CSV table of C-alpha atoms in Angstrom, one decimal:
chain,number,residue,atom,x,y,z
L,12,UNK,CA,0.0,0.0,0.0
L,13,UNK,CA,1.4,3.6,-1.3
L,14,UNK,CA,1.9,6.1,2.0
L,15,UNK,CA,-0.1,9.2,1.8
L,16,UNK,CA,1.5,12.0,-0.5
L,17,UNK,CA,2.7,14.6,1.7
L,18,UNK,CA,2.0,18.8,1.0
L,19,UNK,CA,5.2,18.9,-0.6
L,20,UNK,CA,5.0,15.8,-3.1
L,21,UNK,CA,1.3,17.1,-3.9
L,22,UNK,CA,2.8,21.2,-4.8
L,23,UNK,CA,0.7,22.7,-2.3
L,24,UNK,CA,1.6,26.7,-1.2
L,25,UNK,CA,3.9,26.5,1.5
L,26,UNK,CA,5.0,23.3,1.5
L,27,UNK,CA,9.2,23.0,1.4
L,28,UNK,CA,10.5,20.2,0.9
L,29,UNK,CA,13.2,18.3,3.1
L,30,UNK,CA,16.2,19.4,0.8
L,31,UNK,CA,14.5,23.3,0.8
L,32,UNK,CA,14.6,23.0,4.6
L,33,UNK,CA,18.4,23.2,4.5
L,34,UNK,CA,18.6,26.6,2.3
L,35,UNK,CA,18.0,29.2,5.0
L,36,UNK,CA,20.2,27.2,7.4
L,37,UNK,CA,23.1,27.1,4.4
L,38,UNK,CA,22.8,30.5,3.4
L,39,UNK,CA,22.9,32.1,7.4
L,40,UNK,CA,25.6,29.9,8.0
L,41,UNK,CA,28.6,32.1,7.0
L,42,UNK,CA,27.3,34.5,9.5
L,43,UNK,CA,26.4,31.7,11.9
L,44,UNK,CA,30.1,31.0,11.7
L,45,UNK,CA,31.5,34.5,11.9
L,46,UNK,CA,29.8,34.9,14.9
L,47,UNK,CA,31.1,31.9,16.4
L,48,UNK,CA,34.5,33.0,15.3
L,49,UNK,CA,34.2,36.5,16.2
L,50,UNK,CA,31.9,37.0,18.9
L,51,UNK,CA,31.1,33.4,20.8
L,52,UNK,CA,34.6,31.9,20.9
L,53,UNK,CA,35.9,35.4,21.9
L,54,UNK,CA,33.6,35.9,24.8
L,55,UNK,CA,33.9,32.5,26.0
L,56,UNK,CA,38.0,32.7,26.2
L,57,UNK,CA,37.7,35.8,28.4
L,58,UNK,CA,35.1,34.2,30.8
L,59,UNK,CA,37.0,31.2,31.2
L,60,UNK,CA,40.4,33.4,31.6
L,61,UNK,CA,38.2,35.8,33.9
L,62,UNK,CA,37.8,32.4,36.4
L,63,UNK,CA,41.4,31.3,36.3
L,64,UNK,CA,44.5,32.6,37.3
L,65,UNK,CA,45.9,33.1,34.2
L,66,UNK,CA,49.0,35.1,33.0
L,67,UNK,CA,50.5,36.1,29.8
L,68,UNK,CA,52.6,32.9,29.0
L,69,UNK,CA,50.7,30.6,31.1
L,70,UNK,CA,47.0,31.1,30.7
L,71,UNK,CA,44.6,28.4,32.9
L,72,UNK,CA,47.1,27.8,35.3
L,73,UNK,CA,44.3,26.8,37.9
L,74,UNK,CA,40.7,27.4,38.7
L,75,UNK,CA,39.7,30.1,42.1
L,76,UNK,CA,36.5,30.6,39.8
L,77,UNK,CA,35.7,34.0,41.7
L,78,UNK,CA,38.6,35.1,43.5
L,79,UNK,CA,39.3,37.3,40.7
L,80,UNK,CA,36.0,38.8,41.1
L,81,UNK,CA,36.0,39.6,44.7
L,82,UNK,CA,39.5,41.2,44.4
L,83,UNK,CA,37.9,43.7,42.1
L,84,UNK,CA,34.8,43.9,43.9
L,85,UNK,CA,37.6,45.3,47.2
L,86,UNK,CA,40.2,47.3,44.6
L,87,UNK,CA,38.9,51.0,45.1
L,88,UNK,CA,41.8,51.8,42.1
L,89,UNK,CA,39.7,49.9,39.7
L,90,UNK,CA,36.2,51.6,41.3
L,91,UNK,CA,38.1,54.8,40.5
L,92,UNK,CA,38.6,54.0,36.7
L,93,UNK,CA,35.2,52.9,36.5
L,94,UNK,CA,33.9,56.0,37.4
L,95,UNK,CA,36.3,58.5,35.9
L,96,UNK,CA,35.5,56.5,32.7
L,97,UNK,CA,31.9,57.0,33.1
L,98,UNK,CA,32.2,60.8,34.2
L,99,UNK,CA,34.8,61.3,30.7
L,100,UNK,CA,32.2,59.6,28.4
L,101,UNK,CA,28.8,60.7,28.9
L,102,UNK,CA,29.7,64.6,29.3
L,103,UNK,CA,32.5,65.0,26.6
L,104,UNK,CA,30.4,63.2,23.9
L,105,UNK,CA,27.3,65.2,25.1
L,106,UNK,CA,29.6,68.4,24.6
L,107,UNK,CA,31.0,67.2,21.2
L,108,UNK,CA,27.1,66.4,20.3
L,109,UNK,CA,26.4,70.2,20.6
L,110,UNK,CA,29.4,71.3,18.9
L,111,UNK,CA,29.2,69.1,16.1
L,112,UNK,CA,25.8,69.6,15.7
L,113,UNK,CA,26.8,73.4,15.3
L,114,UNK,CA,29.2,73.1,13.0
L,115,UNK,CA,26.7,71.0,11.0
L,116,UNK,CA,23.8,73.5,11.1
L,117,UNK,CA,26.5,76.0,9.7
L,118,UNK,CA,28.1,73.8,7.5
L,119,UNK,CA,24.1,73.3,5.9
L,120,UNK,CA,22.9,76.9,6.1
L,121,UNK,CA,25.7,78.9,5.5
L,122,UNK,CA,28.7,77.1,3.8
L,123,UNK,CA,26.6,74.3,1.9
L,124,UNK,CA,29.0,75.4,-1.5
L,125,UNK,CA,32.9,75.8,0.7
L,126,UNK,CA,34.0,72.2,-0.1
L,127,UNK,CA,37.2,73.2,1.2
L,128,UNK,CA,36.0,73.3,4.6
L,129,UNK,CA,34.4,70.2,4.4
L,130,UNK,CA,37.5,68.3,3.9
L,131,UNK,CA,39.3,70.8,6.4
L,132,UNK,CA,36.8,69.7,9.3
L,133,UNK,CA,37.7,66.2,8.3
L,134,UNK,CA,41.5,66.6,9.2
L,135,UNK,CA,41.3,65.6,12.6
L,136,UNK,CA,39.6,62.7,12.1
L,137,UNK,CA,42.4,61.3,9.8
L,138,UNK,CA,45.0,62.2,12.4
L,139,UNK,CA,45.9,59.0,13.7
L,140,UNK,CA,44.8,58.4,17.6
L,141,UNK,CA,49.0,58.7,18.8
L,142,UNK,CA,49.9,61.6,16.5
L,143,UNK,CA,46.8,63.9,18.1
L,144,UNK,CA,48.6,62.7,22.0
L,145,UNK,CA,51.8,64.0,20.6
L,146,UNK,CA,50.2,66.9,19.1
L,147,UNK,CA,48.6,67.9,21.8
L,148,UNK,CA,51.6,66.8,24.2
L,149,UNK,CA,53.8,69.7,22.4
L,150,UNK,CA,50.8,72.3,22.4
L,151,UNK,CA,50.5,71.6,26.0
L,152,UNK,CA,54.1,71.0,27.2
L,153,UNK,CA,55.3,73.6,30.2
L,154,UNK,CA,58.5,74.2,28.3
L,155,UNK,CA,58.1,75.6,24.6
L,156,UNK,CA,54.7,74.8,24.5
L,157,UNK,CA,52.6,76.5,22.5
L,158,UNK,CA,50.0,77.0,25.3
L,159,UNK,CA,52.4,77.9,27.6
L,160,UNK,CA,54.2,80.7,25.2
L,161,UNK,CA,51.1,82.5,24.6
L,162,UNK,CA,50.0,82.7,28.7
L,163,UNK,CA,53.6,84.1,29.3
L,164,UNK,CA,53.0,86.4,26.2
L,165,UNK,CA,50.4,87.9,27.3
L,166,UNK,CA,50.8,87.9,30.9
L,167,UNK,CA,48.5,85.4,31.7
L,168,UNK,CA,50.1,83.8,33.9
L,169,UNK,CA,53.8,84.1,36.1
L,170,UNK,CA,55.0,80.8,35.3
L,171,UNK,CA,54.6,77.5,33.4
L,172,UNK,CA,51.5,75.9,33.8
L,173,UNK,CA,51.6,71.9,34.2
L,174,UNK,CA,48.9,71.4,32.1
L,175,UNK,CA,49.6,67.1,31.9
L,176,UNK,CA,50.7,66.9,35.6
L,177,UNK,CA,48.2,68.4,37.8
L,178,UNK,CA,44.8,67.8,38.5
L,179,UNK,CA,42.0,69.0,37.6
L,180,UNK,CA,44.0,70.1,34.2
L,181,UNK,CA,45.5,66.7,32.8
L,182,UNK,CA,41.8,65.4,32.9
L,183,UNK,CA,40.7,68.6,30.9
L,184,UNK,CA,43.6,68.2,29.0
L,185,UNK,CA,42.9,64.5,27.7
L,186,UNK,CA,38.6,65.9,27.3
L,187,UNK,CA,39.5,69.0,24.9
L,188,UNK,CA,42.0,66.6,23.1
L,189,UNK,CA,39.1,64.2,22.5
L,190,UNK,CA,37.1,67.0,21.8
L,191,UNK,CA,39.0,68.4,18.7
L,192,UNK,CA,39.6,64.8,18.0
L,193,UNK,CA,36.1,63.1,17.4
L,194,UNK,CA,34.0,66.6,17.1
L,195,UNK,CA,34.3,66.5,13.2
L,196,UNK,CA,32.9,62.9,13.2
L,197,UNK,CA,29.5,63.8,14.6
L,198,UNK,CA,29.6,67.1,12.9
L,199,UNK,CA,29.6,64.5,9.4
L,200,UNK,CA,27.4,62.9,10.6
L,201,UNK,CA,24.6,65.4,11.7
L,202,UNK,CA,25.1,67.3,8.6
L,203,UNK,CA,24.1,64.6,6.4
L,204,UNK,CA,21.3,63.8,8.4
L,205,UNK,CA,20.6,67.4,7.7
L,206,UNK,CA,20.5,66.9,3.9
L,207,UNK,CA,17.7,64.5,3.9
L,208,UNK,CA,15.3,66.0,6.1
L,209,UNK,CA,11.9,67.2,3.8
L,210,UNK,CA,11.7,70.8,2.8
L,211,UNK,CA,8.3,71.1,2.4
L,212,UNK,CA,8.1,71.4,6.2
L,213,UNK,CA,10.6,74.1,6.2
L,214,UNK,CA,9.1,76.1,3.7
L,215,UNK,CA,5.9,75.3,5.6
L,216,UNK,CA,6.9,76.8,8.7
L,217,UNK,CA,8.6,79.5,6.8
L,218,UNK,CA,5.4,80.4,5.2
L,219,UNK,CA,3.5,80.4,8.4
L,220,UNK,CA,6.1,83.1,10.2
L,221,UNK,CA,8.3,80.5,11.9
L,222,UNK,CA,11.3,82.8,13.0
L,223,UNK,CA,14.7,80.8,12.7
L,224,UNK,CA,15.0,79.8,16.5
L,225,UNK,CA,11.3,78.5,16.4
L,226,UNK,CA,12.1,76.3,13.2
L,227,UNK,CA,15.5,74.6,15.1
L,228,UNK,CA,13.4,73.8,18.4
L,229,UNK,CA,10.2,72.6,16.7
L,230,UNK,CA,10.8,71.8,13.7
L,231,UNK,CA,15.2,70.5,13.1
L,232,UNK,CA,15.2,68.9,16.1
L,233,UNK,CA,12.2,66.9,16.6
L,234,UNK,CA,13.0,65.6,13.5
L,235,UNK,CA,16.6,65.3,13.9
L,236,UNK,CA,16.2,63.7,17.7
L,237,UNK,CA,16.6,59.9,16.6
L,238,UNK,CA,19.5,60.3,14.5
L,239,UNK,CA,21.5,62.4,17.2
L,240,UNK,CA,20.6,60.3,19.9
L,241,UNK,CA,22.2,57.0,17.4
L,242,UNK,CA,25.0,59.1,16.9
L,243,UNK,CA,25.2,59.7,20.7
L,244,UNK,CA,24.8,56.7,21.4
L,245,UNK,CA,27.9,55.6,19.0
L,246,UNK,CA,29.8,58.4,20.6
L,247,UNK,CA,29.4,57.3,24.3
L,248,UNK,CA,30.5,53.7,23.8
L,249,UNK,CA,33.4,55.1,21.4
L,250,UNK,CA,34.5,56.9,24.6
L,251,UNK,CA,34.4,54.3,26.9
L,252,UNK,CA,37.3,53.1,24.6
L,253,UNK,CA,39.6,55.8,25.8
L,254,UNK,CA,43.1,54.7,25.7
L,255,UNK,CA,44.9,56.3,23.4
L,256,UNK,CA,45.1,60.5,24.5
L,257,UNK,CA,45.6,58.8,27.6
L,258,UNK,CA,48.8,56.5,27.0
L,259,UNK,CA,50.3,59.5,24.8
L,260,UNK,CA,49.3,62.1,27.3
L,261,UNK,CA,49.7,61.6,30.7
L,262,UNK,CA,49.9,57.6,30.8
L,263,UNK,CA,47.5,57.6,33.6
L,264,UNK,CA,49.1,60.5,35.6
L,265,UNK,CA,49.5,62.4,37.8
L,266,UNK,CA,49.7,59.1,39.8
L,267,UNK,CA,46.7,57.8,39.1
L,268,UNK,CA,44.4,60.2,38.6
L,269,UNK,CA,43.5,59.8,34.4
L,270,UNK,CA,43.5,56.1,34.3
L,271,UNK,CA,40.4,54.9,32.6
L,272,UNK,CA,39.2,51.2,32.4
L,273,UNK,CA,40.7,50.2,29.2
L,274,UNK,CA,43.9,51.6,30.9
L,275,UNK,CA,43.9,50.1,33.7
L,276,UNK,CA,43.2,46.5,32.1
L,277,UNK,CA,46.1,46.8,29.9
L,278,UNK,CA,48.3,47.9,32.6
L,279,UNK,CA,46.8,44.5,34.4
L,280,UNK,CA,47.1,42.2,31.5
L,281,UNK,CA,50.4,43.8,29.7
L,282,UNK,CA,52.5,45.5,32.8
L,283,UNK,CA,51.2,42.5,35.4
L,284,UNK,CA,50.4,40.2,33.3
L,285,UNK,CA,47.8,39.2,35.1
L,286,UNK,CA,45.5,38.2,32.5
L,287,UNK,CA,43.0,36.8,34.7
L,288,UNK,CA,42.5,39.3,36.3
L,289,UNK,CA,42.0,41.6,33.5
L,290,UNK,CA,39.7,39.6,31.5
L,291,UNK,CA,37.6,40.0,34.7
L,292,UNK,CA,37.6,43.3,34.1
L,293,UNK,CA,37.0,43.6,31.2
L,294,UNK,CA,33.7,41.6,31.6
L,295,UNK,CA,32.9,44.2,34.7
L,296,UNK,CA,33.9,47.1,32.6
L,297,UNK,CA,31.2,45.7,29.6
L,298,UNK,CA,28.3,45.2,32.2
L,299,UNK,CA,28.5,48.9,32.9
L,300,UNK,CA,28.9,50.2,29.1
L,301,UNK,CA,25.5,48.2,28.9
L,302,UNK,CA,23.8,49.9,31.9
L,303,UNK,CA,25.5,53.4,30.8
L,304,UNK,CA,24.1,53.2,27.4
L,305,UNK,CA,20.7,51.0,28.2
L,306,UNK,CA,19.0,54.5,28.7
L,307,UNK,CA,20.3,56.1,25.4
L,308,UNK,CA,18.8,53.4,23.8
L,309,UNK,CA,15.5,53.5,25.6
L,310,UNK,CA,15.2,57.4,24.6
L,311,UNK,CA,16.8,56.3,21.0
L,312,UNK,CA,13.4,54.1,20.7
L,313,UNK,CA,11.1,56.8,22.1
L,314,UNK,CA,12.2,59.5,19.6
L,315,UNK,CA,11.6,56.8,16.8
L,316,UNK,CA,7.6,56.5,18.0
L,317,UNK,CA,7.7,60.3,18.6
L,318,UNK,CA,9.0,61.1,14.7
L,319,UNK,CA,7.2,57.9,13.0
């Protein structure tokens, strides 16, 4: 006796049959395997590394499981970083928000046609991360520094100022490097997020009296709102990235009063070479990224509903 034809033998809509039922599983597994490669495999290395004392040349040495954990949970030194990392990001990319919007809102009312200073704004953006620290090192330097000459010049002050080896002025320092730095990248940003806003609501507004301040706050940036916040968003967990200004400026000085978390892991993993314990905190130091930014990306969603 024949066994009943089944949807697929008969053609019906919908029915795949057992060969079809291995397409989307083939063509998904290229990134099924990348992110085994790059994420999974990754992320499981470090949490096994973060539960054994590990060190450079000898990782898995044995197993204390969460005696790398409690030591951070009593080092106030890595409390510190955590939370001069968190008080560097979210107010310097909030400030390079503003200013880059700014410059966008120029660059698209006022200098649309000026190419030139287009690919002028993009120059510190191409700088490579070390060559702005050293930049910035000889602007800032007490002797022959170009900071330093014009105070003196002008009488602004008696002596060298320490810009890189007091407090609160190396932190400064590192934030208005950073500034200069990665302002141009959100002013790119913003400004084409500028050029493909409608403008029959601009001409709109401008038909019903809207003055110029009235058409930024009700009309730019309710519109603009979800693309800032993405770019905020970017901005803040780009930030929490620090190391850079930091190892070229001050190198976590005065004592240690400008080392950030990724600073303080590499000095753990590369100066201690306590790899353990700095894959521990790096999985600390990516549980508060995620709480940091978890409210960005709640207001990210809102604006969405708000503009849609």
């Amino acid at each position: 006796m024949a066994s009943p034809a089944t949807p697929a033998d008969r053609g019906l809509p919908g029915a795949m049959p057992g060969r079809s039922r291995l397409v989307p599983w083939l063509l998904a597994a290229p990134l099924l395997v990348g992110l085994a490669v790059f994420a999974l495999y990754p992320f499981l290395d470090i949490l096994a590394l973060s539960l054994s004392k590990s060190s450079l040349g000898r990782p898995f040495q044995h197993w204390p499981i969460l005696a790398n954990f409690l030591s951070l949970a009593r080092s106030e030194e890595f409390h510190a970083a955590l939370l001069r990392t968190t008080i560097f990001a979210v107010p310097v990319s909030l400030a390079e928000l503003v200013l880059g919007l700014g410059i966008a809102l120029l660059l698209h009312s006022s200098l649309r046609e000026a190419r030139w200073v287009h690919s002028l704004i993009l120059l510190p953006l191409m700088t490579p991360p070390m060559m702005v620290a050293v930049a910035w090192k000889l602007i800032l330097a007490p002797v022959g520094g170009l900071l330093n000459g014009v105070l003196l010049g002008w009488g602004l002050a008696d002596s060298p100022v320490s810009f890189l080896g007091t407090m609160p002025a190396a932190f400064l320092s590192i934030a208005v490097a950073d500034t200069w730095q990665w302002t141009p990248f959100i002013a790119i940003l913003a400004y084409a997020a500028l050029q493909v806003l409608p403008d029959e609501v601009f001409e709109a507004a401008r038909v019903d009296g809207a003055s110029p301040a009235k058409m930024f706050w009700y009309v730019t940036l309710p519109m603009l709102a979800p693309t800032l916040l993405a770019i905020f968003l970017l901005r803040v967990v780009m930030a929490f990235k620090l190391f850079d200004l930091v190892y070229g400026l001050t190198f976590g000085g005065p004592g240690f009063s400008t080392t950030v978390a990724s600073f303080k892991i590499w000095r753990t993993a590369l100066q201690e070479f306590d790899v353990g314990l700095a894959a521990s905190q790096t999985l600390v130091f990516a549980v508060l990224v995620s709480l940091v930014t978890l409210p960005i990306t709640w207001l990210h969603r809102r604006s969405e509903e708000w503009a849609g």
